[in-house]
mmCIF file of C-alpha atoms in Angstrom:
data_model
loop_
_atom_site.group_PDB
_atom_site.id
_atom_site.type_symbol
_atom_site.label_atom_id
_atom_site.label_comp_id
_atom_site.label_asym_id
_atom_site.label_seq_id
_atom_site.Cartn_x
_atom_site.Cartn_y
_atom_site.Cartn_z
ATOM 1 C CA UNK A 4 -21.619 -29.022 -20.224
ATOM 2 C CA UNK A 5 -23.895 -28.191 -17.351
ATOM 3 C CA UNK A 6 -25.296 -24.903 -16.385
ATOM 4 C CA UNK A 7 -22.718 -23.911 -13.527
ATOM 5 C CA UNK A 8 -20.148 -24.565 -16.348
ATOM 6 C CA UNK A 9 -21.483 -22.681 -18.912
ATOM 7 C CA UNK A 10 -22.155 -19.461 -16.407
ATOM 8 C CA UNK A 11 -18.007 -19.722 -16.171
ATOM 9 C CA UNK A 12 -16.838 -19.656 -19.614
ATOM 10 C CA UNK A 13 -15.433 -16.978 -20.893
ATOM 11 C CA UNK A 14 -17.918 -14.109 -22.635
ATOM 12 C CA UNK A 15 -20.921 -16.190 -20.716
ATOM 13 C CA UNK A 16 -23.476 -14.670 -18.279
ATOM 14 C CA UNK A 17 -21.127 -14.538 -15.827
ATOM 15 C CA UNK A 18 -18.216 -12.551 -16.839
ATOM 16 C CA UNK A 19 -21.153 -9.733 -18.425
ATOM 17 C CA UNK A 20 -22.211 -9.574 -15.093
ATOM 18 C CA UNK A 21 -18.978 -8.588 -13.126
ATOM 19 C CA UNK A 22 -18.497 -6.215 -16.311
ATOM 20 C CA UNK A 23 -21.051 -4.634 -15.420
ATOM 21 C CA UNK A 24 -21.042 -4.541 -11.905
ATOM 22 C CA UNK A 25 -16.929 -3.269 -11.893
ATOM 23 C CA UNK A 26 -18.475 -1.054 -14.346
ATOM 24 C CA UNK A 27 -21.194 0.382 -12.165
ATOM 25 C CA UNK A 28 -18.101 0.384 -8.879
ATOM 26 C CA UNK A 29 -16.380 2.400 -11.508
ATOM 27 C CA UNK A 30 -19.023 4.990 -11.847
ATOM 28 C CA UNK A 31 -20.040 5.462 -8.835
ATOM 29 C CA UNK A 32 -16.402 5.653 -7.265
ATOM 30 C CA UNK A 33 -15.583 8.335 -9.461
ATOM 31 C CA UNK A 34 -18.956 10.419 -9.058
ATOM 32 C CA UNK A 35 -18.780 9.773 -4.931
ATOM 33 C CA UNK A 36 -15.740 8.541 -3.805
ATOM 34 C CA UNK A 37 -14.991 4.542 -1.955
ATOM 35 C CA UNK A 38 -17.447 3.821 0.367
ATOM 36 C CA UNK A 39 -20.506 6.209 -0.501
ATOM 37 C CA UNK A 40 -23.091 4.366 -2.175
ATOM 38 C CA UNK A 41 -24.386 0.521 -1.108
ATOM 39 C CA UNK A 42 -24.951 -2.998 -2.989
ATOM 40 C CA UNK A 43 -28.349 -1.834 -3.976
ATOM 41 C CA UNK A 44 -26.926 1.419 -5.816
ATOM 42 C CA UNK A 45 -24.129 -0.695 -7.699
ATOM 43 C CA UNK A 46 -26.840 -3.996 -8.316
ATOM 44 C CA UNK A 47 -29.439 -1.041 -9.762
ATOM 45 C CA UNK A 48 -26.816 0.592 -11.838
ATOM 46 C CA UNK A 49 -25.377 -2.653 -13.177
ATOM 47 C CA UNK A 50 -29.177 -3.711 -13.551
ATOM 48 C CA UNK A 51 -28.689 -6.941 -11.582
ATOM 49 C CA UNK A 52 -29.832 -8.140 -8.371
ATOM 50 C CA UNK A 53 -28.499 -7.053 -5.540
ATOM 51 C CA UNK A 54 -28.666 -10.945 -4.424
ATOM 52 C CA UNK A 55 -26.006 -11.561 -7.210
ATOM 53 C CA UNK A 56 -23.655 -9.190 -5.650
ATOM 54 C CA UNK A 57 -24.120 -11.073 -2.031
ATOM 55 C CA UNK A 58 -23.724 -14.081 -3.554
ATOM 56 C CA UNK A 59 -20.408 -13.162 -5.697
ATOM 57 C CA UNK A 60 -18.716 -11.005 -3.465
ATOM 58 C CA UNK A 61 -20.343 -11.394 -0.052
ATOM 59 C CA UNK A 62 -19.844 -7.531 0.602
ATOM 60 C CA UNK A 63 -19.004 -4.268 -0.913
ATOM 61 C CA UNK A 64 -15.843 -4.189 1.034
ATOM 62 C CA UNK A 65 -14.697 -7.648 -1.064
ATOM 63 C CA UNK A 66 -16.629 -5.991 -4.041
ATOM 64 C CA UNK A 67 -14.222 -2.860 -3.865
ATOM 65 C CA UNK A 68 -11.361 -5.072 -3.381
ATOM 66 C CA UNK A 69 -12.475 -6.997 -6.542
ATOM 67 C CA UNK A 70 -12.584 -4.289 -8.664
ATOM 68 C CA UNK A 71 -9.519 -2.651 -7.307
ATOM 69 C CA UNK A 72 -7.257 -5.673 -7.913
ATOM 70 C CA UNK A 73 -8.683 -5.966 -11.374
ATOM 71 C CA UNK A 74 -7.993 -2.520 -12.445
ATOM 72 C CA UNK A 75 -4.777 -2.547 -10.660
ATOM 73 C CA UNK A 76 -3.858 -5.943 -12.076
ATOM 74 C CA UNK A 77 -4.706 -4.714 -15.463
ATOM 75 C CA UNK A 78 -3.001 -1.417 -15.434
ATOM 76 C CA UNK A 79 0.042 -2.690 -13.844
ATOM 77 C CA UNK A 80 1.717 -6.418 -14.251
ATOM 78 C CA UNK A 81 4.256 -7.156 -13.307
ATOM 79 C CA UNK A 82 7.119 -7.256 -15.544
ATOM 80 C CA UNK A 83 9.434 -9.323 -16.697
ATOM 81 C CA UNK A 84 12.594 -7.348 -18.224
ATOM 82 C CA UNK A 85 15.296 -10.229 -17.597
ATOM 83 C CA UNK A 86 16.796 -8.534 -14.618
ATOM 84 C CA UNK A 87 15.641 -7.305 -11.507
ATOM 85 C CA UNK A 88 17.099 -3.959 -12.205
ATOM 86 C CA UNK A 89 15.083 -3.799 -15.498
ATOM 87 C CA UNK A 90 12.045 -5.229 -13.480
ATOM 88 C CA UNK A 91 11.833 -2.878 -10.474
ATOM 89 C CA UNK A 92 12.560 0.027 -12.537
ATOM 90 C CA UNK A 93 9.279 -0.671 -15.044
ATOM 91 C CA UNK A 94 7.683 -1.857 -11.960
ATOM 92 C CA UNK A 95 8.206 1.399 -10.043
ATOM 93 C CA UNK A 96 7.449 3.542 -12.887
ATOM 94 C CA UNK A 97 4.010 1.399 -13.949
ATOM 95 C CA UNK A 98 2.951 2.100 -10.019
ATOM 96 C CA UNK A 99 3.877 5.527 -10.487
ATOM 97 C CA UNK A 100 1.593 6.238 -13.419
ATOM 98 C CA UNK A 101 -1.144 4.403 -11.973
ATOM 99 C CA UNK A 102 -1.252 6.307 -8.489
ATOM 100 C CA UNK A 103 -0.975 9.532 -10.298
ATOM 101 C CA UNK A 104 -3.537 8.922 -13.210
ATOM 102 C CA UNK A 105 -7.426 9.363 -12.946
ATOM 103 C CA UNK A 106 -8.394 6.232 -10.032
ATOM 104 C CA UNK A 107 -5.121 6.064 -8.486
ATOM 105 C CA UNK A 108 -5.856 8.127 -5.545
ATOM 106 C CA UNK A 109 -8.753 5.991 -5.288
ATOM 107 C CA UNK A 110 -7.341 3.131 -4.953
ATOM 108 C CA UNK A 111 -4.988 4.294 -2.594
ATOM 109 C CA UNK A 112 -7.474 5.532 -0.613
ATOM 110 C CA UNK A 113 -9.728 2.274 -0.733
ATOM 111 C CA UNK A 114 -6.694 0.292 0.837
ATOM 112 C CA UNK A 115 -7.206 3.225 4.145
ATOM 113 C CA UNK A 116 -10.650 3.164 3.691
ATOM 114 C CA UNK A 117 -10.926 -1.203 4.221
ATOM 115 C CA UNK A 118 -8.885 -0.679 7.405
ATOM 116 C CA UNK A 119 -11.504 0.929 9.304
ATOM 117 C CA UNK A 120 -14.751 -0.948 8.452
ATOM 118 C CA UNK A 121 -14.564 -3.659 10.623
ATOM 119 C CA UNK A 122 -13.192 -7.124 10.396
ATOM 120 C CA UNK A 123 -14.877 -7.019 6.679
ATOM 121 C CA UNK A 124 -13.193 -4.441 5.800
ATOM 122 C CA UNK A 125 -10.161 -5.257 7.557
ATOM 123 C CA UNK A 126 -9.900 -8.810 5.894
ATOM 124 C CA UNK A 127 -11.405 -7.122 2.111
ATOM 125 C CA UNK A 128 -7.579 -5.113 3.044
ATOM 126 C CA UNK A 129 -5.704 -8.246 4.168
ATOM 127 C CA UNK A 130 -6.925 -9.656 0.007
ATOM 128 C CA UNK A 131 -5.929 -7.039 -1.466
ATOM 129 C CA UNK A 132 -2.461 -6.706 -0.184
ATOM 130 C CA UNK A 133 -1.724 -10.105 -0.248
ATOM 131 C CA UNK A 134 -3.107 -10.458 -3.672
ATOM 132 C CA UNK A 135 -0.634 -7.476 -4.729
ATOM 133 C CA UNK A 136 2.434 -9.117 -2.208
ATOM 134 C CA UNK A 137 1.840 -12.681 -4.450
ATOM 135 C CA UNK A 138 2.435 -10.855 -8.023
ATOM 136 C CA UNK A 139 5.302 -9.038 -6.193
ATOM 137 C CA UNK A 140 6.992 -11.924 -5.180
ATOM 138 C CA UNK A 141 7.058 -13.889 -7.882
ATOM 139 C CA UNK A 142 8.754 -10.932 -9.400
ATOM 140 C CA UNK A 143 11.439 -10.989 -6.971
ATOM 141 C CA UNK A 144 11.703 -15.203 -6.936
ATOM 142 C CA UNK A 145 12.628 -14.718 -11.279
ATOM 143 C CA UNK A 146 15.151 -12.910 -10.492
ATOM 144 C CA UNK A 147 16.633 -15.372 -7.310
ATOM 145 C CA UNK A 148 16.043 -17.680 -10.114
ATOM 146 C CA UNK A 149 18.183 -15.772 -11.969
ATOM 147 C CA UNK A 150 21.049 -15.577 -9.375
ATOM 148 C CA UNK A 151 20.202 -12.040 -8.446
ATOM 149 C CA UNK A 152 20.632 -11.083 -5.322
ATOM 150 C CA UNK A 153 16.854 -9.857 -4.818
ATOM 151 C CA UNK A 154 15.266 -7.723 -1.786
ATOM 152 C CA UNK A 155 12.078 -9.028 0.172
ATOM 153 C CA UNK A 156 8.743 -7.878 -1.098
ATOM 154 C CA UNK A 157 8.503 -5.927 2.475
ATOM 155 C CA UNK A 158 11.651 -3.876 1.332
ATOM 156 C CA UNK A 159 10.344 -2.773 -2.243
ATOM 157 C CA UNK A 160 7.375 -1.420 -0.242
ATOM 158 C CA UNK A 161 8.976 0.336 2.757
ATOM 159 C CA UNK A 162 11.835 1.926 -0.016
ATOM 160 C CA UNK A 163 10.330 2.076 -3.368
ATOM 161 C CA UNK A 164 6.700 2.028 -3.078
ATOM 162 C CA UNK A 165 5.781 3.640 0.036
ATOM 163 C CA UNK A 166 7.797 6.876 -0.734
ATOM 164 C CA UNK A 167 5.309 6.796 -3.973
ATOM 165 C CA UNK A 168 1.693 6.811 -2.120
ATOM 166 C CA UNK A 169 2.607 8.731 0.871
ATOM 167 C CA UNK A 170 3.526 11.903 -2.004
ATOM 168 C CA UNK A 171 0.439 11.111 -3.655
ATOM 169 C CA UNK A 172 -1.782 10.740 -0.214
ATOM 170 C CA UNK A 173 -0.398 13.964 1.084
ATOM 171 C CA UNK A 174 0.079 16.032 -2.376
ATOM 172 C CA UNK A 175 3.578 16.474 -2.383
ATOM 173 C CA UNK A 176 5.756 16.615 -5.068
ATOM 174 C CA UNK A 177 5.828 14.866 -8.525
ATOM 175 C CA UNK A 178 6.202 11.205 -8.787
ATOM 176 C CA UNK A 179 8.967 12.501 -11.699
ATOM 177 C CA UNK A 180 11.097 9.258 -13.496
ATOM 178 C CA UNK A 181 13.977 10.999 -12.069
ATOM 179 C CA UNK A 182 12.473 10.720 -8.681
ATOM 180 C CA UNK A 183 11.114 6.935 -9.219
ATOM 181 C CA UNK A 184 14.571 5.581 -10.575
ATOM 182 C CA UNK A 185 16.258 7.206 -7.511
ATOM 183 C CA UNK A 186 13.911 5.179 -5.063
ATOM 184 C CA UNK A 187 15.136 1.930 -7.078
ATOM 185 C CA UNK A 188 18.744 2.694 -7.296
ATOM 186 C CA UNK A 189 18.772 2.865 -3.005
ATOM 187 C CA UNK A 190 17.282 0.117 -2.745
ATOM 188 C CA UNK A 191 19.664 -2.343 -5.126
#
């Protein structure tokens, strides 16, 4: 096995080093908020280089995105019930507790944030989205799979998940179960 292999593996240099650098994002996102602190603050925190960061990620805009997909991707999967009914529903309510627990403002926020830093920024967004979109829609191809007669990925956004983030980007109202199911049952 040669060295560019070995800094892959699992557990190896590599994967302690984006630990610690998500951890360090972490940190500093919830002591300043997306978008206040630079490479050199994360790579100095993390206690690596700030030339590791460049080379990984590029950018903080991709490095944000990065950690933002992982957290998201962790917290919420996508899940497979059996039935699209059964999937949207723990879909919808996973999203729900994210956005409303401790980062998920954040991460909200980073999505608004990417869109106005320049074509960086704008194409750290364009990953993100279409990262999330990809997981989405493979939801929605099980259950065409299925037979189900499934929405696009465009229409779970514009009536399930949108409704979500613009209450918790403007502060209104609960994101209650009651509330979540009822965006899911106009939509099917």
């Amino acid at each position: 096995m040669n060295e560019r292999q070995q800094a892959r593996r699992p557990g190896g240099r590599g994967a302690r080093v984006r630990a610690a650098v998500h951890q360090a994002v972490t940190d500093l996102v919830s002591e300043r908020g997306y978008g206040k602190f630079t490479v050199g603050e994360v790579a100095a925190r993390a206690g690596v280089a700030d030339s590791s960061i460049y080379r990984r990620w590029g950018n903080l805009d991709a490095l944000l995105t990065d950690v933002a997909l992982t957290r998201l991707n962790a917290l919420s999967p996508m899940p497979d019930t059996g039935s699209l009914e059964g999937d949207l529903r723990a879909y919808a309510a996973q999203v729900a507790r994210v956005i409303t627990g401790p980062d998920g403002l954040a991460v909200l926020r980073l999505a608004v944030t990417l869109s106005s830093n320049g074509q960086q920024g704008l194409q750290a967004r364009a990953d993100f989205l279409a990262e999330r979109n990809q997981k989405l829609q493979s939801m929605l191809d099980r259950a065409g799979e299925r037979g189900e007669d499934a929405p696009d990925a465009l229409g779970v956004l514009d009536h399930v998940m949108a409704p979500m983030y613009v209450r918790v980007l403007l502060g209104i109202g609960p994101l209650t179960p009651e509330y979540v199911d009822g965006l899911v049952d106009r939509l099917l």
